[in-house]
Amino acid sequence: MIDTIIGHYNYWVVILLMMAGFYTVINRGNLIKKIAGLNIFQTSVFLLYISIGYVNEGTTPIIAEGFTRYANPLPHVLILTAIVVGVSTTALGLALVVRIKRAYGTIEEDEIHDKDMSL
Amino acid sequence: MLDTFIDITLLAFLTITAIAIIKVRDLFVVIMLFSIFSLHSAGLFVVMDAADVAFTEAAVGAGISTVLMLATLALTKDHDEKRPAHKARLPLLVVLITGAALVYGTYDIPSFGDPDAPAQAHVKPYYIEQSMRETGVPNTVTAVLASYRGYDTLGEVTVIFTAGIGVMLLIGGRLTRKRDKEDDR
């Protein structure tokens, strides 16, 4: 039981963070806040991947004399790519928010919906 | 031991920041808290031996994302979030069920930092042992990113280019600006 907790607390806290982001995305009506939530979700997924690549007593995967045990470099490479793709999607999402503000005059989801209905 | 202590502290900070982001309604504060969240996760990446990821997260996540969000806030001039009109019960239920399913899934993942985990066994030893000889780069992450998977990294540039074009078409184009002016009249 104790072993399970010590071996998994990292994953559980990361899942808690993920769910905090998810909750922000589905419950909050403000579009900027939704994007902040999406970013939290995304960062938590990065943390999950890096957790899986971690090795006890290991070091950063830079080959040097005197070290034999390294962390897994492959999740690091994946996540480097994902961070850059993530900022691209964030930029695009925020551009959509600006465009919505110009078209509707609001960035609250409920008000946008009301305006759509009143047409 | 110290590693574990820093790990737990940073995870606690991250949790507090995430909850604060849900609670706070001033969007400027939300963006600043998000920046802090990114910086904390960059610290956590360093603890988990992912130096390259930490650099990128600190520069891109805490830096560029925050600037983009602040720019959006400046353009939309809408600083306060309104209270949601509907009840939070259904979203909370969905989130709890998803979270429970994910936690159930973690029981199949080997313990944190287990050197015998399948993730550490398959192709990792090859890259660790051979990348220095084959590419001459001591940093294995750089070797994989720029040499073994160089074309993928080139493809990533296409993604950024596409996103850039998308942003330009949405808010920067001459046509959009002209149409907005006509709307104002």
CSV table of C-alpha atoms in Angstrom, one decimal, chain B:
chain,number,residue,atom,x,y,z
B,1,MET,CA,15.8,12.1,-0.7
B,2,LEU,CA,16.2,15.9,-1.4
B,3,ASP,CA,14.9,15.2,-4.9
B,4,THR,CA,11.7,13.7,-3.5
B,5,PHE,CA,11.3,16.6,-1.1
B,6,ILE,CA,11.7,19.2,-3.9
B,7,ASP,CA,9.4,17.1,-6.1
B,8,ILE,CA,6.6,17.1,-3.5
B,9,THR,CA,7.0,20.8,-2.8
B,10,LEU,CA,6.8,21.8,-6.4
B,11,LEU,CA,3.8,19.5,-7.0
B,12,ALA,CA,2.0,21.2,-4.0
B,13,PHE,CA,2.8,24.6,-5.5
B,14,LEU,CA,1.5,23.5,-8.8
B,15,THR,CA,-1.8,22.3,-7.3
B,16,ILE,CA,-2.3,25.5,-5.3
B,17,THR,CA,-1.6,27.6,-8.4
B,18,ALA,CA,-4.1,25.5,-10.5
B,19,ILE,CA,-6.8,25.9,-7.9
B,20,ALA,CA,-6.1,29.6,-7.7
B,21,ILE,CA,-6.5,29.9,-11.5
B,22,ILE,CA,-10.0,28.2,-11.2
B,23,LYS,CA,-11.0,30.5,-8.4
B,24,VAL,CA,-9.7,33.9,-9.5
B,25,ARG,CA,-11.9,36.0,-11.8
B,26,ASP,CA,-9.6,38.9,-12.7
B,27,LEU,CA,-8.1,37.7,-16.0
B,28,PHE,CA,-4.8,39.6,-15.6
B,29,VAL,CA,-4.2,37.6,-12.3
B,30,VAL,CA,-5.2,34.4,-14.1
B,31,ILE,CA,-2.5,35.0,-16.8
B,32,MET,CA,0.1,35.9,-14.2
B,33,LEU,CA,-0.8,32.7,-12.2
B,34,PHE,CA,-0.5,30.7,-15.4
B,35,SER,CA,3.0,32.1,-16.0
B,36,ILE,CA,3.9,31.0,-12.4
B,37,PHE,CA,2.4,27.6,-13.1
B,38,SER,CA,4.7,27.2,-16.2
B,39,LEU,CA,7.7,28.3,-14.3
B,40,HIS,CA,7.0,25.8,-11.5
B,41,SER,CA,6.6,23.0,-14.0
B,42,ALA,CA,10.0,24.1,-15.6
B,43,GLY,CA,11.5,23.6,-12.1
B,44,LEU,CA,9.9,20.2,-11.8
B,45,PHE,CA,11.3,19.2,-15.2
B,46,VAL,CA,14.8,20.0,-13.9
B,47,VAL,CA,14.2,17.8,-10.9
B,48,MET,CA,13.1,15.0,-13.2
B,49,ASP,CA,16.3,15.3,-15.2
B,50,ALA,CA,14.8,16.9,-18.3
B,51,ALA,CA,17.0,20.0,-18.7
B,52,ASP,CA,16.1,20.7,-22.3
B,53,VAL,CA,12.4,20.5,-21.7
B,54,ALA,CA,12.8,22.9,-18.7
B,55,PHE,CA,14.6,25.5,-20.9
B,56,THR,CA,11.9,25.3,-23.5
B,57,GLU,CA,9.0,25.4,-21.0
B,58,ALA,CA,10.5,28.4,-19.2
B,59,ALA,CA,11.1,30.3,-22.5
B,60,VAL,CA,8.0,29.2,-24.4
B,61,GLY,CA,5.4,28.3,-21.7
B,62,ALA,CA,6.2,31.0,-19.2
B,63,GLY,CA,7.5,33.6,-21.7
B,64,ILE,CA,5.8,33.5,-25.1
B,65,SER,CA,2.4,32.1,-24.0
B,66,THR,CA,2.1,34.8,-21.3
B,67,VAL,CA,3.0,37.6,-23.7
B,68,LEU,CA,0.4,36.2,-26.2
B,69,MET,CA,-2.3,36.1,-23.5
B,70,LEU,CA,-1.5,39.6,-22.3
B,71,ALA,CA,-1.6,40.9,-25.8
B,72,THR,CA,-5.0,39.3,-26.2
B,73,LEU,CA,-6.2,40.8,-23.0
B,74,ALA,CA,-5.0,44.2,-24.2
B,75,LEU,CA,-6.9,43.8,-27.5
B,76,THR,CA,-10.1,42.5,-25.9
B,77,LYS,CA,-10.1,45.0,-23.0
B,78,ASP,CA,-12.3,42.6,-20.9
B,79,HIS,CA,-10.6,42.2,-17.6
B,80,ASP,CA,-13.2,40.5,-15.4
B,81,GLU,CA,-14.8,37.2,-15.9
B,82,LYS,CA,-18.5,37.0,-15.4
B,83,ARG,CA,-20.0,34.4,-13.1
B,84,PRO,CA,-21.3,31.4,-14.9
B,85,ALA,CA,-25.1,31.3,-15.0
B,86,HIS,CA,-25.4,27.5,-14.9
B,87,LYS,CA,-24.6,25.1,-12.0
B,88,ALA,CA,-21.2,23.5,-11.8
B,89,ARG,CA,-22.6,20.1,-10.9
B,90,LEU,CA,-22.4,18.3,-14.3
B,91,PRO,CA,-18.9,19.5,-15.2
B,92,LEU,CA,-17.7,18.5,-11.7
B,93,LEU,CA,-19.2,15.0,-12.2
B,94,VAL,CA,-17.6,14.6,-15.7
B,95,VAL,CA,-14.2,15.8,-14.3
B,96,LEU,CA,-14.4,13.4,-11.3
B,97,ILE,CA,-15.3,10.4,-13.4
B,98,THR,CA,-12.5,11.1,-15.9
B,99,GLY,CA,-10.0,11.7,-13.0
B,100,ALA,CA,-11.1,8.4,-11.4
B,101,ALA,CA,-10.6,6.5,-14.7
B,102,LEU,CA,-7.2,8.0,-15.1
B,103,VAL,CA,-6.1,7.2,-11.6
B,104,TYR,CA,-7.3,3.6,-12.1
B,105,GLY,CA,-5.2,3.5,-15.2
B,106,THR,CA,-2.0,4.6,-13.3
B,107,TYR,CA,-2.0,1.3,-11.4
B,108,ASP,CA,-0.7,-0.4,-14.5
B,109,ILE,CA,2.2,2.1,-14.8
B,110,PRO,CA,5.4,1.0,-13.1
B,111,SER,CA,6.5,3.0,-10.1
B,112,PHE,CA,7.9,6.5,-10.5
B,113,GLY,CA,11.6,6.2,-11.3
B,114,ASP,CA,11.7,2.4,-11.7
B,115,PRO,CA,14.8,1.6,-13.7
B,116,ASP,CA,13.3,-1.7,-14.9
B,117,ALA,CA,10.1,-0.1,-16.4
B,118,PRO,CA,9.3,-1.0,-20.0
B,119,ALA,CA,9.8,2.6,-21.0
B,120,GLN,CA,13.5,2.3,-20.0
B,121,ALA,CA,14.2,-1.0,-21.8
B,122,HIS,CA,13.2,-0.8,-25.5
B,123,VAL,CA,15.2,1.6,-27.7
B,124,LYS,CA,16.6,3.8,-24.9
B,125,PRO,CA,19.8,1.9,-24.4
B,126,TYR,CA,20.6,2.1,-28.1
B,127,TYR,CA,20.3,5.9,-28.1
B,128,ILE,CA,22.3,6.2,-24.9
B,129,GLU,CA,25.1,4.0,-26.1
B,130,GLN,CA,25.3,4.8,-29.8
B,131,SER,CA,24.2,8.4,-30.3
B,132,MET,CA,27.6,9.8,-29.2
B,133,ARG,CA,29.4,7.6,-31.7
B,134,GLU,CA,26.9,8.1,-34.6
B,135,THR,CA,26.3,11.8,-34.3
B,136,GLY,CA,29.1,13.2,-32.2
B,137,VAL,CA,26.7,15.2,-30.0
B,138,PRO,CA,27.0,14.5,-26.3
B,139,ASN,CA,23.4,15.6,-25.5
B,140,THR,CA,21.2,12.7,-26.5
B,141,VAL,CA,18.1,14.8,-26.7
B,142,THR,CA,19.7,17.1,-29.2
B,143,ALA,CA,21.1,14.1,-31.1
B,144,VAL,CA,17.6,12.6,-31.5
B,145,LEU,CA,15.9,15.9,-32.2
B,146,ALA,CA,18.3,17.3,-34.7
B,147,SER,CA,19.9,14.2,-36.3
B,148,TYR,CA,17.8,11.0,-36.0
B,149,ARG,CA,14.5,12.9,-36.2
B,150,GLY,CA,15.8,16.0,-38.1
B,151,TYR,CA,12.9,15.8,-40.6
B,152,ASP,CA,10.3,15.8,-37.9
B,153,THR,CA,11.8,18.9,-36.4
B,154,LEU,CA,11.7,20.5,-39.9
B,155,GLY,CA,8.1,19.5,-40.1
B,156,GLU,CA,7.5,21.3,-36.8
B,157,VAL,CA,8.6,24.5,-38.6
B,158,THR,CA,5.7,23.9,-41.0
B,159,VAL,CA,3.3,23.7,-38.0
B,160,ILE,CA,4.5,27.1,-36.7
B,161,PHE,CA,4.3,28.6,-40.2
B,162,THR,CA,0.7,27.3,-40.6
B,163,ALA,CA,-0.2,28.7,-37.2
B,164,GLY,CA,1.4,32.1,-38.2
B,165,ILE,CA,-0.6,32.2,-41.4
B,166,GLY,CA,-3.8,31.3,-39.5
B,167,VAL,CA,-3.2,34.2,-37.0
B,168,MET,CA,-2.5,36.6,-39.8
B,169,LEU,CA,-5.6,35.6,-41.7
B,170,LEU,CA,-7.7,35.9,-38.5
B,171,ILE,CA,-6.6,39.3,-37.2
B,172,GLY,CA,-3.8,40.8,-39.2
B,173,GLY,CA,-5.0,40.8,-42.8
B,174,ARG,CA,-5.8,44.0,-44.6
B,175,LEU,CA,-9.2,42.7,-45.7
B,176,THR,CA,-10.3,42.0,-42.1
B,177,ARG,CA,-9.3,45.4,-40.9
B,178,LYS,CA,-11.1,47.1,-43.9
B,179,ARG,CA,-14.3,45.1,-43.1
B,180,ASP,CA,-14.1,46.0,-39.4
B,181,LYS,CA,-13.9,49.7,-40.4
B,182,GLU,CA,-17.0,49.3,-42.6
B,183,ASP,CA,-18.8,47.6,-39.6
B,184,ASP,CA,-17.9,50.5,-37.4
B,185,ARG,CA,-19.5,53.0,-39.8
